[in-house]
């Protein structure tokens, strides 16, 4: 589809398809949609898309669509509509290239799988899919902003982000906090089945490439078996971050940096800020300033079976942190602290005796349950 549209409101075509209250089947046919403000726009409709390519979809300011600049925009409102979209495979023909948004949905059930998405703004934006089903699977993403963002999907029946390979975050921005590989923002409503599994997250050497996987006010999510790869300890801030979350599990992730210096004290593999009942277990961390960093009160925290390698502060509770007693958790240290650091540090020396970390000294698989250095004693 060529633009071919010179209208009173814009010099770029609004969309190749704009459908309302219907069902659309764009499977097969080898469709190519390019140089539009939007590709497919669907309101309260069921949409199936495969064997379709979106190229150079960029927002024209003449149009006010929420997700303007999307290869596919679908809004279900109060209905129970479904978007099913499939690409050519992670190593196949790119199904999205140079789009501000790849797939942008509101109030929809979503299945988006097997895409190669290059030179993107953000690949997936899923919003307000409460009581619905979301699967984003096996996509290769190169995004200049957030890789994937899920916003206000409280109470979703099922959310699964699995098998995606995401590189993100080099778009310049003024006064912004930077970008995230997978961003989740919720409102503390308990998730029924929400998981982020087996993804590969690649940071860029850019000041805006900040957070690998970041969850805010998420309840009962699982973040497991992901590989998070940083490249700059000066720019890349946190591998996996929980902020104000409850009963969220961060387990068996591998988080490392290819950098060896620690210029930013707040940089960490895993960071928990307030919330309650997090389980942080069996994660392997290497070459970040902090291994696990805690800020604020988070009662009933469980920190068990983690593997700490080269850090300045492998296990670090700042002066505001309260996470509770840790009894024989089996965390393992492999290396001494970096210069000026401590392997296990609790900055609140007065409160530390009230919440001890207890262990039996043992060497297990080359790691030591006794930190090489601790403070306070």
JSON list of C-alpha atoms in Angstrom, two decimals, residues 196-200 213 221-228 240 248-256 269-270 279-285 292 302-307 331:
[
{"chain": "A", "resi": 196, "resn": "UNK", "atom": "CA", "xyz": [8.28, -12.97, 32.14]},
{"chain": "A", "resi": 197, "resn": "UNK", "atom": "CA", "xyz": [10.31, -16.04, 31.18]},
{"chain": "A", "resi": 198, "resn": "UNK", "atom": "CA", "xyz": [13.36, -17.02, 29.13]},
{"chain": "A", "resi": 199, "resn": "UNK", "atom": "CA", "xyz": [13.94, -13.67, 27.46]},
{"chain": "A", "resi": 200, "resn": "UNK", "atom": "CA", "xyz": [17.32, -12.23, 26.44]},
{"chain": "A", "resi": 213, "resn": "UNK", "atom": "CA", "xyz": [13.24, -5.62, 33.25]},
{"chain": "A", "resi": 221, "resn": "UNK", "atom": "CA", "xyz": [4.36, -11.64, 38.95]},
{"chain": "A", "resi": 222, "resn": "UNK", "atom": "CA", "xyz": [7.14, -14.11, 38.11]},
{"chain": "A", "resi": 223, "resn": "UNK", "atom": "CA", "xyz": [10.41, -13.04, 36.43]},
{"chain": "A", "resi": 224, "resn": "UNK", "atom": "CA", "xyz": [12.50, -16.15, 35.80]},
{"chain": "A", "resi": 225, "resn": "UNK", "atom": "CA", "xyz": [15.19, -17.69, 33.61]},
{"chain": "A", "resi": 226, "resn": "UNK", "atom": "CA", "xyz": [15.98, -14.48, 31.76]},
{"chain": "A", "resi": 227, "resn": "UNK", "atom": "CA", "xyz": [19.43, -13.48, 30.53]},
{"chain": "A", "resi": 228, "resn": "UNK", "atom": "CA", "xyz": [20.20, -9.79, 31.09]},
{"chain": "A", "resi": 240, "resn": "UNK", "atom": "CA", "xyz": [15.93, -6.40, 37.11]},
{"chain": "A", "resi": 248, "resn": "UNK", "atom": "CA", "xyz": [6.77, -11.03, 43.06]},
{"chain": "A", "resi": 249, "resn": "UNK", "atom": "CA", "xyz": [9.34, -13.70, 42.29]},
{"chain": "A", "resi": 250, "resn": "UNK", "atom": "CA", "xyz": [12.72, -13.01, 40.64]},
{"chain": "A", "resi": 251, "resn": "UNK", "atom": "CA", "xyz": [14.37, -16.39, 40.19]},
{"chain": "A", "resi": 252, "resn": "UNK", "atom": "CA", "xyz": [17.12, -18.12, 38.23]},
{"chain": "A", "resi": 253, "resn": "UNK", "atom": "CA", "xyz": [18.02, -15.14, 36.07]},
{"chain": "A", "resi": 254, "resn": "UNK", "atom": "CA", "xyz": [21.55, -14.54, 34.77]},
{"chain": "A", "resi": 255, "resn": "UNK", "atom": "CA", "xyz": [22.57, -10.89, 35.00]},
{"chain": "A", "resi": 256, "resn": "UNK", "atom": "CA", "xyz": [26.02, -9.67, 34.08]},
{"chain": "A", "resi": 269, "resn": "UNK", "atom": "CA", "xyz": [22.01, -6.55, 38.95]},
{"chain": "A", "resi": 270, "resn": "UNK", "atom": "CA", "xyz": [18.78, -6.72, 40.99]},
{"chain": "A", "resi": 279, "resn": "UNK", "atom": "CA", "xyz": [11.26, -13.90, 46.54]},
{"chain": "A", "resi": 280, "resn": "UNK", "atom": "CA", "xyz": [14.73, -13.35, 45.06]},
{"chain": "A", "resi": 281, "resn": "UNK", "atom": "CA", "xyz": [16.31, -16.75, 44.49]},
{"chain": "A", "resi": 282, "resn": "UNK", "atom": "CA", "xyz": [18.93, -18.67, 42.49]},
{"chain": "A", "resi": 283, "resn": "UNK", "atom": "CA", "xyz": [19.97, -15.67, 40.41]},
{"chain": "A", "resi": 284, "resn": "UNK", "atom": "CA", "xyz": [23.55, -15.54, 39.13]},
{"chain": "A", "resi": 285, "resn": "UNK", "atom": "CA", "xyz": [25.15, -12.07, 39.04]},
{"chain": "A", "resi": 292, "resn": "UNK", "atom": "CA", "xyz": [21.29, -7.22, 45.01]},
{"chain": "A", "resi": 302, "resn": "UNK", "atom": "CA", "xyz": [13.20, -14.08, 50.98]},
{"chain": "A", "resi": 303, "resn": "UNK", "atom": "CA", "xyz": [16.76, -13.91, 49.58]},
{"chain": "A", "resi": 304, "resn": "UNK", "atom": "CA", "xyz": [17.94, -17.47, 48.94]},
{"chain": "A", "resi": 305, "resn": "UNK", "atom": "CA", "xyz": [20.34, -19.49, 46.84]},
{"chain": "A", "resi": 306, "resn": "UNK", "atom": "CA", "xyz": [21.79, -16.59, 44.85]},
{"chain": "A", "resi": 307, "resn": "UNK", "atom": "CA", "xyz": [25.28, -16.65, 43.26]},
{"chain": "A", "resi": 331, "resn": "UNK", "atom": "CA", "xyz": [23.49, -17.67, 49.15]}
]
